[in-house]
């Protein structure tokens, strides 16, 4: 039996409208920061491009940096979900897409643990390489990373909400391997993680050399050698 | 016997004036890029702050990016000379100041080679840590690095003129050690250098944790372990 229209349709419609606005705002925010840079991106500009009123944005976010941060987290979260769906539902198993840097999808589920630490880390870093080379991510990631480099407050929020949780996923995966006796007991896992993520990010940010799967593999091999049991 | 004033003083005076203008232009350029960012720094603004005509700048440099690059190279070169003077002339031996990243003095003389590779690399990386933590360098380095992250052309010029020559100094120092049988013959020295410089730069750029001498030492120990003879 259909429910009466007047009673039921209002909330779903409002939710749909809100969701449409939110999506338009995110798209506009990311497009603008890529096109004109962080400094010239304004809440007014985002509102105008998204076709919403400025007050709609201020109802949900206190500042442009808050909108941009949520828009970017949404973008990286989408990539994480796509990768997850690929892993779980696809006919061919795809590589897990997990993150580093203020670059890359959030991965609340943790890094893969097949028991083969080197293979797991390589899969994760290769996926990160693919993402950093994907224009959909590259441009906004560069724009926001650059702003975080000069604006300590924005940088700290990115680190807190995106980078640090991701680094901790690596630390946990390495800790599991260490507890299984696969790594030297006293190895500093935090430094090991920075040795994986740091050079990859540096090469990408500075564009010193191409960012390839082979490079990701080399980093993993090198770092694991440094913390292998003696 | 004093040389006649009229015949000798003109060229030195002109040279002094030029040198004074150049210094004022460099100082103005670096101060502006820190205060208002790269995008809002203009040749007009630099000229006005330096107290010179815009044409004086255009006589010597084709663009603001060229002025800024030279100003920054001059700043890092000064630091290199100060460190060199400290090494050669001071009563107490000071640590060599050598560079990484688009951060740090140029070091045309090569890295120190005392025969103790770990000690030499630690001295260099510790000096880099000190420099990255020195506000005189930190602010312009952040401003220009951030712009290089989003502007591929500017980034490429910095890499070509500053970062890559520095990375090659590390590669050469490691190659000398490898040739002396202190490193594994097949070790990829370029990747080893990125493993030293990448994490240090990443930690500094993202401000994830304090940049300390202890961290520099840990990186060196880790990386040398990975490329030690088996």
Tab-separated table of N, CA, C and O in Angstrom, chain A residues 39 146-147 149-151, chain B residues 24-47 49-50 63-73 75 102 135-148 150-151 154 158:
chain	number	residue	atom	x	y	z
A	39	UNK	N	44.512	30.392	-2.232
A	39	UNK	CA	44.341	31.764	-1.754
A	39	UNK	C	43.153	32.456	-2.422
A	39	UNK	O	42.434	33.217	-1.780
A	146	UNK	N	50.348	21.991	-1.135
A	146	UNK	CA	51.120	23.231	-1.223
A	146	UNK	C	50.646	24.225	-0.172
A	146	UNK	O	51.455	24.878	0.496
A	147	UNK	N	49.338	24.327	-0.006
A	147	UNK	CA	48.842	25.291	0.984
A	147	UNK	C	49.204	24.851	2.402
A	147	UNK	O	49.550	25.676	3.246
A	149	UNK	N	51.837	23.344	3.238
A	149	UNK	CA	53.267	23.592	3.436
A	149	UNK	C	53.500	25.004	3.989
A	149	UNK	O	54.389	25.222	4.804
A	150	UNK	N	52.665	25.955	3.545
A	150	UNK	CA	52.895	27.325	4.013
A	150	UNK	C	51.935	27.746	5.135
A	150	UNK	O	52.215	28.696	5.844
A	151	UNK	N	50.820	27.041	5.289
A	151	UNK	CA	49.847	27.406	6.330
A	151	UNK	C	49.840	26.317	7.403
A	151	UNK	O	49.246	25.257	7.223
B	24	UNK	N	69.519	44.531	-2.334
B	24	UNK	CA	68.207	45.066	-1.939
B	24	UNK	C	67.086	44.320	-2.676
B	24	UNK	O	66.026	44.044	-2.117
B	25	UNK	N	67.337	43.998	-3.938
B	25	UNK	CA	66.329	43.276	-4.729
B	25	UNK	C	66.133	41.867	-4.176
B	25	UNK	O	65.000	41.390	-4.004
B	26	UNK	N	67.230	41.188	-3.873
B	26	UNK	CA	67.115	39.837	-3.304
B	26	UNK	C	66.357	39.861	-1.975
B	26	UNK	O	65.457	39.052	-1.737
B	27	UNK	N	66.751	40.790	-1.109
B	27	UNK	CA	66.094	40.871	0.197
B	27	UNK	C	64.599	41.152	0.039
B	27	UNK	O	63.763	40.546	0.722
B	28	UNK	N	64.274	42.082	-0.870
B	28	UNK	CA	62.868	42.438	-1.080
B	28	UNK	C	62.093	41.248	-1.640
B	28	UNK	O	60.955	40.969	-1.231
B	29	UNK	N	62.704	40.536	-2.575
B	29	UNK	CA	62.012	39.409	-3.214
B	29	UNK	C	61.695	38.321	-2.192
B	29	UNK	O	60.566	37.805	-2.133
B	30	UNK	N	62.679	37.994	-1.354
B	30	UNK	CA	62.459	36.925	-0.371
B	30	UNK	C	61.464	37.358	0.699
B	30	UNK	O	60.614	36.580	1.128
B	31	UNK	N	61.576	38.621	1.120
B	31	UNK	CA	60.636	39.102	2.136
B	31	UNK	C	59.207	39.078	1.593
B	31	UNK	O	58.272	38.657	2.281
B	32	UNK	N	59.042	39.478	0.339
B	32	UNK	CA	57.698	39.533	-0.225
B	32	UNK	C	57.089	38.149	-0.398
B	32	UNK	O	55.911	37.933	-0.110
B	33	UNK	N	57.882	37.209	-0.883
B	33	UNK	CA	57.312	35.886	-1.137
B	33	UNK	C	56.880	35.246	0.177
B	33	UNK	O	55.898	34.494	0.230
B	34	UNK	N	57.583	35.592	1.263
B	34	UNK	CA	57.189	35.068	2.574
B	34	UNK	C	55.911	35.763	3.053
B	34	UNK	O	54.999	35.127	3.565
B	35	UNK	N	55.848	37.090	2.840
B	35	UNK	CA	54.726	37.856	3.392
B	35	UNK	C	53.425	37.676	2.620
B	35	UNK	O	52.362	37.547	3.221
B	36	UNK	N	53.507	37.679	1.299
B	36	UNK	CA	52.249	37.681	0.531
B	36	UNK	C	52.098	36.435	-0.345
B	36	UNK	O	51.071	36.265	-0.995
B	37	UNK	N	53.119	35.577	-0.358
B	37	UNK	CA	53.025	34.376	-1.179
B	37	UNK	C	53.544	34.624	-2.585
B	37	UNK	O	53.706	35.769	-3.015
B	38	UNK	N	53.790	33.533	-3.296
B	38	UNK	CA	54.368	33.630	-4.624
B	38	UNK	C	53.428	34.336	-5.602
B	38	UNK	O	53.841	35.210	-6.369
B	39	UNK	N	52.164	33.966	-5.573
B	39	UNK	CA	51.217	34.481	-6.570
B	39	UNK	C	51.111	36.004	-6.517
B	39	UNK	O	50.995	36.656	-7.541
B	40	UNK	N	51.149	36.564	-5.292
B	40	UNK	CA	50.956	38.006	-5.164
B	40	UNK	C	52.269	38.782	-5.168
B	40	UNK	O	52.256	40.006	-5.043
B	41	UNK	N	53.375	38.084	-5.263
B	41	UNK	CA	54.650	38.792	-5.414
B	41	UNK	C	54.785	39.220	-6.871
B	41	UNK	O	54.556	38.425	-7.779
B	42	UNK	N	55.127	40.492	-7.085
B	42	UNK	CA	55.271	41.002	-8.452
B	42	UNK	C	56.623	41.702	-8.600
B	42	UNK	O	57.236	42.106	-7.604
B	43	UNK	N	57.058	41.855	-9.839
B	43	UNK	CA	58.293	42.601	-10.091
B	43	UNK	C	58.135	44.038	-9.603
B	43	UNK	O	59.049	44.608	-8.999
B	44	UNK	N	56.955	44.617	-9.812
B	44	UNK	CA	56.694	45.979	-9.328
B	44	UNK	C	56.859	46.056	-7.812
B	44	UNK	O	57.485	46.973	-7.275
B	45	UNK	N	56.295	45.078	-7.133
B	45	UNK	CA	56.370	45.064	-5.672
B	45	UNK	C	57.800	44.933	-5.183
B	45	UNK	O	58.213	45.590	-4.217
B	46	UNK	N	58.561	44.075	-5.848
B	46	UNK	CA	59.962	43.886	-5.458
B	46	UNK	C	60.733	45.192	-5.669
B	46	UNK	O	61.484	45.646	-4.805
B	47	UNK	N	60.511	45.817	-6.846
B	47	UNK	CA	61.223	47.051	-7.169
B	47	UNK	C	60.906	48.134	-6.143
B	47	UNK	O	61.804	48.808	-5.609
B	49	UNK	N	59.789	47.853	-3.066
B	49	UNK	CA	60.351	47.563	-1.736
B	49	UNK	C	61.872	47.720	-1.711
B	49	UNK	O	62.454	48.122	-0.701
B	50	UNK	N	62.505	47.411	-2.845
B	50	UNK	CA	63.969	47.508	-2.909
B	50	UNK	C	64.439	48.944	-3.172
B	50	UNK	O	65.636	49.235	-3.092
B	63	UNK	N	61.996	37.665	-15.389
B	63	UNK	CA	60.699	37.420	-14.742
B	63	UNK	C	60.858	37.363	-13.231
B	63	UNK	O	61.971	37.260	-12.716
B	64	UNK	N	59.755	37.396	-12.540
B	64	UNK	CA	59.836	37.332	-11.080
B	64	UNK	C	60.373	35.988	-10.630
B	64	UNK	O	61.093	35.898	-9.637
B	65	UNK	N	60.033	34.931	-11.377
B	65	UNK	CA	60.519	33.626	-10.931
B	65	UNK	C	62.040	33.567	-11.031
B	65	UNK	O	62.705	32.957	-10.197
B	66	UNK	N	62.599	34.226	-12.042
B	66	UNK	CA	64.063	34.253	-12.190
B	66	UNK	C	64.718	35.029	-11.036
B	66	UNK	O	65.737	34.617	-10.499
B	67	UNK	N	64.114	36.159	-10.646
B	67	UNK	CA	64.651	36.916	-9.508
B	67	UNK	C	64.596	36.065	-8.247
B	67	UNK	O	65.562	35.971	-7.491
B	68	UNK	N	63.442	35.449	-8.029
B	68	UNK	CA	63.263	34.686	-6.800
B	68	UNK	C	64.220	33.501	-6.739
B	68	UNK	O	64.772	33.185	-5.686
B	69	UNK	N	64.406	32.862	-7.870
B	69	UNK	CA	65.310	31.711	-7.891
B	69	UNK	C	66.736	32.166	-7.555
B	69	UNK	O	67.402	31.568	-6.703
B	70	UNK	N	67.183	33.259	-8.185
B	70	UNK	CA	68.532	33.748	-7.882
B	70	UNK	C	68.648	34.226	-6.436
B	70	UNK	O	69.663	34.000	-5.778
B	71	UNK	N	67.601	34.886	-5.948
B	71	UNK	CA	67.631	35.365	-4.554
B	71	UNK	C	67.756	34.177	-3.608
B	71	UNK	O	68.513	34.212	-2.636
B	72	UNK	N	67.033	33.121	-3.921
B	72	UNK	CA	67.071	31.956	-3.052
B	72	UNK	C	68.414	31.228	-3.148
B	72	UNK	O	68.976	30.802	-2.133
B	73	UNK	N	68.935	31.113	-4.348
B	73	UNK	CA	70.246	30.483	-4.511
B	73	UNK	C	71.317	31.291	-3.784
B	73	UNK	O	72.233	30.739	-3.179
B	75	UNK	N	70.824	33.127	-1.095
B	75	UNK	CA	70.624	32.874	0.339
B	75	UNK	C	71.267	31.552	0.748
B	75	UNK	O	71.992	31.476	1.741
B	102	UNK	N	65.016	21.590	-1.984
B	102	UNK	CA	65.108	22.961	-2.444
B	102	UNK	C	65.318	23.771	-1.182
B	102	UNK	O	64.976	24.909	-1.066
B	135	UNK	N	64.560	30.055	10.913
B	135	UNK	CA	63.507	30.858	10.272
B	135	UNK	C	63.973	31.627	9.029
B	135	UNK	O	63.184	31.879	8.127
B	136	UNK	N	65.277	31.987	9.009
B	136	UNK	CA	65.795	32.709	7.840
B	136	UNK	C	65.606	31.897	6.571
B	136	UNK	O	65.387	32.432	5.489
B	137	UNK	N	65.743	30.576	6.689
B	137	UNK	CA	65.591	29.712	5.523
B	137	UNK	C	64.199	29.118	5.420
B	137	UNK	O	63.692	28.881	4.340
B	138	UNK	N	63.628	28.836	6.596
B	138	UNK	CA	62.389	28.072	6.576
B	138	UNK	C	61.286	28.762	5.768
B	138	UNK	O	60.661	28.142	4.907
B	139	UNK	N	61.080	30.044	6.046
B	139	UNK	CA	59.949	30.718	5.411
B	139	UNK	C	60.085	30.789	3.887
B	139	UNK	O	59.174	30.379	3.162
B	140	UNK	N	61.213	31.295	3.346
B	140	UNK	CA	61.305	31.315	1.879
B	140	UNK	C	61.340	29.914	1.266
B	140	UNK	O	60.818	29.709	0.162
B	141	UNK	N	61.935	28.977	1.984
B	141	UNK	CA	61.976	27.628	1.433
B	141	UNK	C	60.568	27.054	1.322
B	141	UNK	O	60.210	26.423	0.317
B	142	UNK	N	59.759	27.277	2.353
B	142	UNK	CA	58.376	26.799	2.284
B	142	UNK	C	57.603	27.488	1.154
B	142	UNK	O	56.879	26.850	0.403
B	143	UNK	N	57.786	28.800	1.040
B	143	UNK	CA	57.037	29.545	0.023
B	143	UNK	C	57.385	29.048	-1.379
B	143	UNK	O	56.505	28.837	-2.221
B	144	UNK	N	58.673	28.848	-1.628
B	144	UNK	CA	59.082	28.452	-2.973
B	144	UNK	C	58.813	26.966	-3.227
B	144	UNK	O	58.455	26.581	-4.334
B	145	UNK	N	58.976	26.140	-2.206
B	145	UNK	CA	58.652	24.724	-2.379
B	145	UNK	C	57.169	24.560	-2.697
B	145	UNK	O	56.786	23.800	-3.590
B	146	UNK	N	56.323	25.280	-1.957
B	146	UNK	CA	54.877	25.179	-2.181
B	146	UNK	C	54.533	25.565	-3.615
B	146	UNK	O	53.739	24.903	-4.285
B	147	UNK	N	55.168	26.630	-4.108
B	147	UNK	CA	54.857	27.047	-5.470
B	147	UNK	C	55.354	26.013	-6.478
B	147	UNK	O	54.691	25.733	-7.483
B	148	UNK	N	56.505	25.431	-6.220
B	148	UNK	CA	57.024	24.389	-7.104
B	148	UNK	C	56.135	23.155	-7.140
B	148	UNK	O	56.076	22.453	-8.153
B	150	UNK	N	52.912	23.167	-7.156
B	150	UNK	CA	51.781	23.362	-8.053
B	150	UNK	C	52.177	23.900	-9.434
B	150	UNK	O	51.397	23.790	-10.366
B	151	UNK	N	53.364	24.459	-9.556
B	151	UNK	CA	53.793	25.019	-10.839
B	151	UNK	C	54.949	24.155	-11.378
B	151	UNK	O	56.093	24.284	-10.941
B	154	UNK	N	58.226	26.080	-12.612
B	154	UNK	CA	59.066	26.602	-11.539
B	154	UNK	C	59.710	25.445	-10.765
B	154	UNK	O	60.901	25.487	-10.438
B	158	UNK	N	63.806	24.703	-10.059
B	158	UNK	CA	64.423	24.509	-8.752
B	158	UNK	C	65.139	23.170	-8.678
B	158	UNK	O	66.232	23.068	-8.137
